[in-house]
């Protein structure tokens, strides 16, 4: 197990990509703190972690990752219970589509709060214990629209693009303390979020994918686990695209 003895914290862990990441980290030996808004779904995700590795220790936190005080609190709870924090995955995310001319200020605020500010707050809170340990790995879950843009998703794409600049900047700040910061940019992944896509938009995206199929949450979680492991010890400040060859 590549992550034996490590403690990981995953936001947006109740379903989809976040749930898959938590399970994969548990399978590879990490104890896992699962953060999200849906307590019942978090409980199911935690049970799946135990099914993946019977001796895993899990902690469920129902909280808003877009609140700085909430993030500070659940990172402090993690340290109090586990004594360390080795891995932080900022996966909390939401998509609200709107053409620019119809875009409401409150939609912009929501996209920035959920997709970008939550990652800022997690980086800030996780950095303190990681600096003391002189080790750690932070992974920010972005999207390929951060690289390509997409009509009707200006606010979503901008918030996800911000994660890429955040990862590079924090990687440069923390590299001397042996803390690595990377981003992953998934493409079309089978989740509850993409299930809501209009059929025409989905078909268009599928035609762009060289492998000819949408991805699964497990396709993303494996990459995140790799980035958190010693196999990626010399990788930082990078964006790994996980899209089946849609963007080249």
Short mmCIF file of N, CA, C and O in Angstrom, two decimals, residues 119-182:
data_model
loop_
_atom_site.label_atom_id
_atom_site.label_comp_id
_atom_site.label_asym_id
_atom_site.label_seq_id
_atom_site.Cartn_x
_atom_site.Cartn_y
_atom_site.Cartn_z
N UNK A 119 -10.81 25.89 -2.31
CA UNK A 119 -9.46 25.35 -2.48
C UNK A 119 -8.42 26.26 -1.83
O UNK A 119 -7.45 25.78 -1.23
N UNK A 120 -8.61 27.58 -1.95
CA UNK A 120 -7.73 28.52 -1.27
C UNK A 120 -7.70 28.24 0.23
O UNK A 120 -6.65 28.13 0.85
N UNK A 121 -8.90 28.13 0.81
CA UNK A 121 -9.01 27.93 2.25
C UNK A 121 -8.36 26.62 2.68
O UNK A 121 -7.69 26.55 3.72
N UNK A 122 -8.55 25.56 1.88
CA UNK A 122 -7.95 24.27 2.23
C UNK A 122 -6.44 24.34 2.14
O UNK A 122 -5.74 23.82 3.02
N UNK A 123 -5.92 24.97 1.10
CA UNK A 123 -4.46 25.13 0.97
C UNK A 123 -3.90 25.88 2.18
O UNK A 123 -2.88 25.50 2.75
N UNK A 124 -4.57 26.96 2.55
CA UNK A 124 -4.08 27.79 3.66
C UNK A 124 -4.09 27.02 4.98
O UNK A 124 -3.13 27.08 5.76
N UNK A 125 -5.16 26.26 5.23
CA UNK A 125 -5.26 25.52 6.48
C UNK A 125 -4.33 24.31 6.52
O UNK A 125 -3.72 24.01 7.55
N UNK A 126 -4.20 23.61 5.38
CA UNK A 126 -3.38 22.41 5.34
C UNK A 126 -1.89 22.72 5.36
O UNK A 126 -1.08 21.91 5.81
N UNK A 127 -1.54 23.90 4.86
CA UNK A 127 -0.12 24.26 4.77
C UNK A 127 0.56 24.30 6.13
O UNK A 127 1.72 23.88 6.27
N UNK A 128 -0.15 24.75 7.16
CA UNK A 128 0.48 24.91 8.47
C UNK A 128 0.99 23.60 9.04
O UNK A 128 2.18 23.49 9.38
N UNK A 129 0.16 22.56 9.15
CA UNK A 129 0.70 21.29 9.66
C UNK A 129 1.70 20.64 8.72
O UNK A 129 2.66 20.01 9.17
N UNK A 130 1.50 20.80 7.42
CA UNK A 130 2.43 20.21 6.47
C UNK A 130 3.81 20.86 6.55
O UNK A 130 4.84 20.19 6.40
N UNK A 131 3.85 22.16 6.79
CA UNK A 131 5.14 22.84 6.93
C UNK A 131 5.88 22.33 8.17
O UNK A 131 7.10 22.16 8.14
N UNK A 132 5.15 22.06 9.25
CA UNK A 132 5.77 21.52 10.45
C UNK A 132 6.31 20.12 10.20
O UNK A 132 7.38 19.75 10.71
N UNK A 133 5.57 19.35 9.42
CA UNK A 133 6.00 17.99 9.08
C UNK A 133 7.10 17.98 8.04
O UNK A 133 7.80 16.98 7.88
N UNK A 134 7.21 19.09 7.31
CA UNK A 134 8.12 19.21 6.16
C UNK A 134 7.81 18.15 5.10
O UNK A 134 8.71 17.60 4.45
N UNK A 135 6.52 17.93 4.90
CA UNK A 135 6.07 17.01 3.85
C UNK A 135 4.58 17.17 3.66
O UNK A 135 3.86 17.58 4.57
N UNK A 136 4.11 16.83 2.48
CA UNK A 136 2.68 16.87 2.20
C UNK A 136 2.40 16.93 0.72
O UNK A 136 3.28 17.29 -0.09
N UNK A 137 1.19 16.56 0.36
CA UNK A 137 0.75 16.63 -1.03
C UNK A 137 -0.65 17.22 -1.07
O UNK A 137 -1.55 16.78 -0.36
N UNK A 138 -0.82 18.24 -1.91
CA UNK A 138 -2.12 18.89 -2.11
C UNK A 138 -2.50 18.71 -3.58
O UNK A 138 -1.69 18.95 -4.47
N UNK A 139 -3.73 18.29 -3.81
CA UNK A 139 -4.22 18.11 -5.18
C UNK A 139 -5.52 18.90 -5.34
O UNK A 139 -6.44 18.77 -4.52
N UNK A 140 -5.59 19.72 -6.37
CA UNK A 140 -6.77 20.52 -6.68
C UNK A 140 -7.47 19.92 -7.89
O UNK A 140 -6.84 19.70 -8.93
N UNK A 141 -8.76 19.66 -7.77
CA UNK A 141 -9.50 19.05 -8.87
C UNK A 141 -10.15 20.16 -9.70
O UNK A 141 -11.08 20.82 -9.27
N UNK A 142 -9.63 20.33 -10.92
CA UNK A 142 -10.09 21.37 -11.83
C UNK A 142 -10.96 20.74 -12.92
O UNK A 142 -11.78 19.87 -12.63
N UNK A 143 -10.81 21.15 -14.14
CA UNK A 143 -11.61 20.65 -15.26
C UNK A 143 -10.92 21.04 -16.57
O UNK A 143 -10.20 22.05 -16.62
N UNK A 144 -11.19 20.28 -17.64
CA UNK A 144 -10.59 20.66 -18.92
C UNK A 144 -11.15 21.99 -19.44
O UNK A 144 -10.49 22.65 -20.25
N UNK A 145 -12.33 22.41 -18.95
CA UNK A 145 -12.83 23.71 -19.41
C UNK A 145 -11.95 24.85 -18.89
O UNK A 145 -12.00 25.95 -19.42
N UNK A 146 -11.13 24.58 -17.87
CA UNK A 146 -10.16 25.57 -17.42
C UNK A 146 -9.11 25.83 -18.49
O UNK A 146 -8.53 26.92 -18.54
N UNK A 147 -8.90 24.85 -19.36
CA UNK A 147 -7.91 24.96 -20.43
C UNK A 147 -8.53 25.39 -21.75
O UNK A 147 -7.90 26.09 -22.54
N UNK A 148 -9.77 24.98 -21.98
CA UNK A 148 -10.39 25.21 -23.29
C UNK A 148 -11.46 26.29 -23.28
O UNK A 148 -11.78 26.85 -24.33
N UNK A 149 -12.04 26.56 -22.08
CA UNK A 149 -13.24 27.39 -22.04
C UNK A 149 -14.42 26.62 -22.59
O UNK A 149 -14.27 25.55 -23.19
N UNK A 150 -15.62 27.15 -22.39
CA UNK A 150 -16.81 26.50 -22.93
C UNK A 150 -17.96 27.49 -22.94
O UNK A 150 -18.21 28.16 -21.93
N UNK A 151 -18.65 27.60 -24.06
CA UNK A 151 -19.78 28.51 -24.16
C UNK A 151 -20.82 28.16 -23.11
O UNK A 151 -21.17 27.00 -22.92
N UNK A 152 -21.30 29.18 -22.41
CA UNK A 152 -22.30 28.97 -21.38
C UNK A 152 -21.74 28.59 -20.03
O UNK A 152 -22.48 28.38 -19.07
N UNK A 153 -20.40 28.53 -19.93
CA UNK A 153 -19.77 28.15 -18.67
C UNK A 153 -18.66 29.12 -18.27
O UNK A 153 -17.65 28.73 -17.69
N UNK A 154 -18.86 30.38 -18.55
CA UNK A 154 -17.82 31.37 -18.27
C UNK A 154 -17.46 31.39 -16.78
O UNK A 154 -16.27 31.39 -16.41
N UNK A 155 -18.45 31.40 -15.92
CA UNK A 155 -18.18 31.48 -14.48
C UNK A 155 -17.53 30.19 -13.99
O UNK A 155 -16.56 30.22 -13.21
N UNK A 156 -18.04 29.06 -14.43
CA UNK A 156 -17.48 27.76 -14.03
C UNK A 156 -16.04 27.62 -14.52
O UNK A 156 -15.14 27.25 -13.76
N UNK A 157 -15.82 27.93 -15.80
CA UNK A 157 -14.49 27.79 -16.38
C UNK A 157 -13.49 28.72 -15.71
O UNK A 157 -12.34 28.34 -15.43
N UNK A 158 -13.91 29.95 -15.42
CA UNK A 158 -13.01 30.90 -14.77
C UNK A 158 -12.63 30.44 -13.37
O UNK A 158 -11.47 30.54 -12.96
N UNK A 159 -13.61 29.90 -12.64
CA UNK A 159 -13.31 29.42 -11.28
C UNK A 159 -12.38 28.22 -11.32
O UNK A 159 -11.48 28.09 -10.49
N UNK A 160 -12.57 27.34 -12.28
CA UNK A 160 -11.72 26.16 -12.39
C UNK A 160 -10.33 26.52 -12.93
O UNK A 160 -9.33 25.90 -12.56
N UNK A 161 -10.26 27.54 -13.79
CA UNK A 161 -8.96 27.99 -14.28
C UNK A 161 -8.14 28.60 -13.15
O UNK A 161 -6.91 28.47 -13.11
N UNK A 162 -8.82 29.26 -12.21
CA UNK A 162 -8.12 29.83 -11.07
C UNK A 162 -7.36 28.79 -10.28
O UNK A 162 -6.30 29.08 -9.69
N UNK A 163 -7.86 27.56 -10.25
CA UNK A 163 -7.20 26.49 -9.51
C UNK A 163 -5.82 26.17 -10.09
O UNK A 163 -4.90 25.80 -9.36
N UNK A 164 -5.68 26.34 -11.40
CA UNK A 164 -4.40 26.01 -12.03
C UNK A 164 -3.32 27.01 -11.63
O UNK A 164 -2.18 26.64 -11.35
N UNK A 165 -3.70 28.29 -11.60
CA UNK A 165 -2.75 29.31 -11.14
C UNK A 165 -2.45 29.15 -9.66
O UNK A 165 -1.31 29.36 -9.22
N UNK A 166 -3.46 28.78 -8.89
CA UNK A 166 -3.27 28.56 -7.46
C UNK A 166 -2.28 27.42 -7.23
O UNK A 166 -1.37 27.54 -6.40
N UNK A 167 -2.45 26.32 -7.95
CA UNK A 167 -1.56 25.17 -7.77
C UNK A 167 -0.11 25.53 -8.08
O UNK A 167 0.81 25.19 -7.33
N UNK A 168 0.12 26.24 -9.18
CA UNK A 168 1.48 26.61 -9.55
C UNK A 168 2.11 27.56 -8.52
O UNK A 168 3.28 27.41 -8.14
N UNK A 169 1.33 28.54 -8.09
CA UNK A 169 1.87 29.53 -7.15
C UNK A 169 2.20 28.91 -5.80
O UNK A 169 3.27 29.16 -5.23
N UNK A 170 1.27 28.10 -5.28
CA UNK A 170 1.50 27.48 -3.98
C UNK A 170 2.63 26.45 -4.07
O UNK A 170 3.41 26.29 -3.13
N UNK A 171 2.73 25.77 -5.21
CA UNK A 171 3.83 24.82 -5.39
C UNK A 171 5.18 25.52 -5.30
O UNK A 171 6.13 25.00 -4.70
N UNK A 172 5.27 26.72 -5.87
CA UNK A 172 6.53 27.47 -5.80
C UNK A 172 6.81 27.96 -4.38
O UNK A 172 7.96 28.01 -3.95
N UNK A 173 5.76 28.32 -3.65
CA UNK A 173 5.94 28.79 -2.28
C UNK A 173 6.39 27.67 -1.34
O UNK A 173 7.21 27.89 -0.44
N UNK A 174 5.86 26.48 -1.54
CA UNK A 174 6.02 25.42 -0.55
C UNK A 174 7.02 24.33 -0.93
O UNK A 174 7.27 23.42 -0.14
N UNK A 175 7.58 24.43 -2.11
CA UNK A 175 8.50 23.39 -2.56
C UNK A 175 9.68 23.18 -1.62
O UNK A 175 10.13 22.04 -1.41
N UNK A 176 10.19 24.26 -1.06
CA UNK A 176 11.36 24.14 -0.17
C UNK A 176 11.03 23.40 1.12
O UNK A 176 11.94 22.94 1.83
N UNK A 177 9.74 23.26 1.44
CA UNK A 177 9.31 22.51 2.62
C UNK A 177 8.86 21.09 2.26
O UNK A 177 8.24 20.41 3.06
N UNK A 178 9.16 20.67 1.04
CA UNK A 178 8.82 19.33 0.58
C UNK A 178 7.31 19.10 0.52
O UNK A 178 6.82 18.00 0.75
N UNK A 179 6.58 20.17 0.20
CA UNK A 179 5.13 20.07 0.00
C UNK A 179 4.85 20.23 -1.49
O UNK A 179 5.24 21.24 -2.08
N UNK A 180 4.21 19.25 -2.07
CA UNK A 180 3.92 19.27 -3.50
C UNK A 180 2.46 19.66 -3.73
O UNK A 180 1.58 19.26 -2.98
N UNK A 181 2.23 20.45 -4.78
CA UNK A 181 0.87 20.91 -5.10
C UNK A 181 0.65 20.72 -6.60
O UNK A 181 1.40 21.25 -7.42
N UNK A 182 -0.35 19.94 -6.93
CA UNK A 182 -0.68 19.67 -8.33
C UNK A 182 -2.18 19.79 -8.56
O UNK A 182 -2.96 19.85 -7.61
#
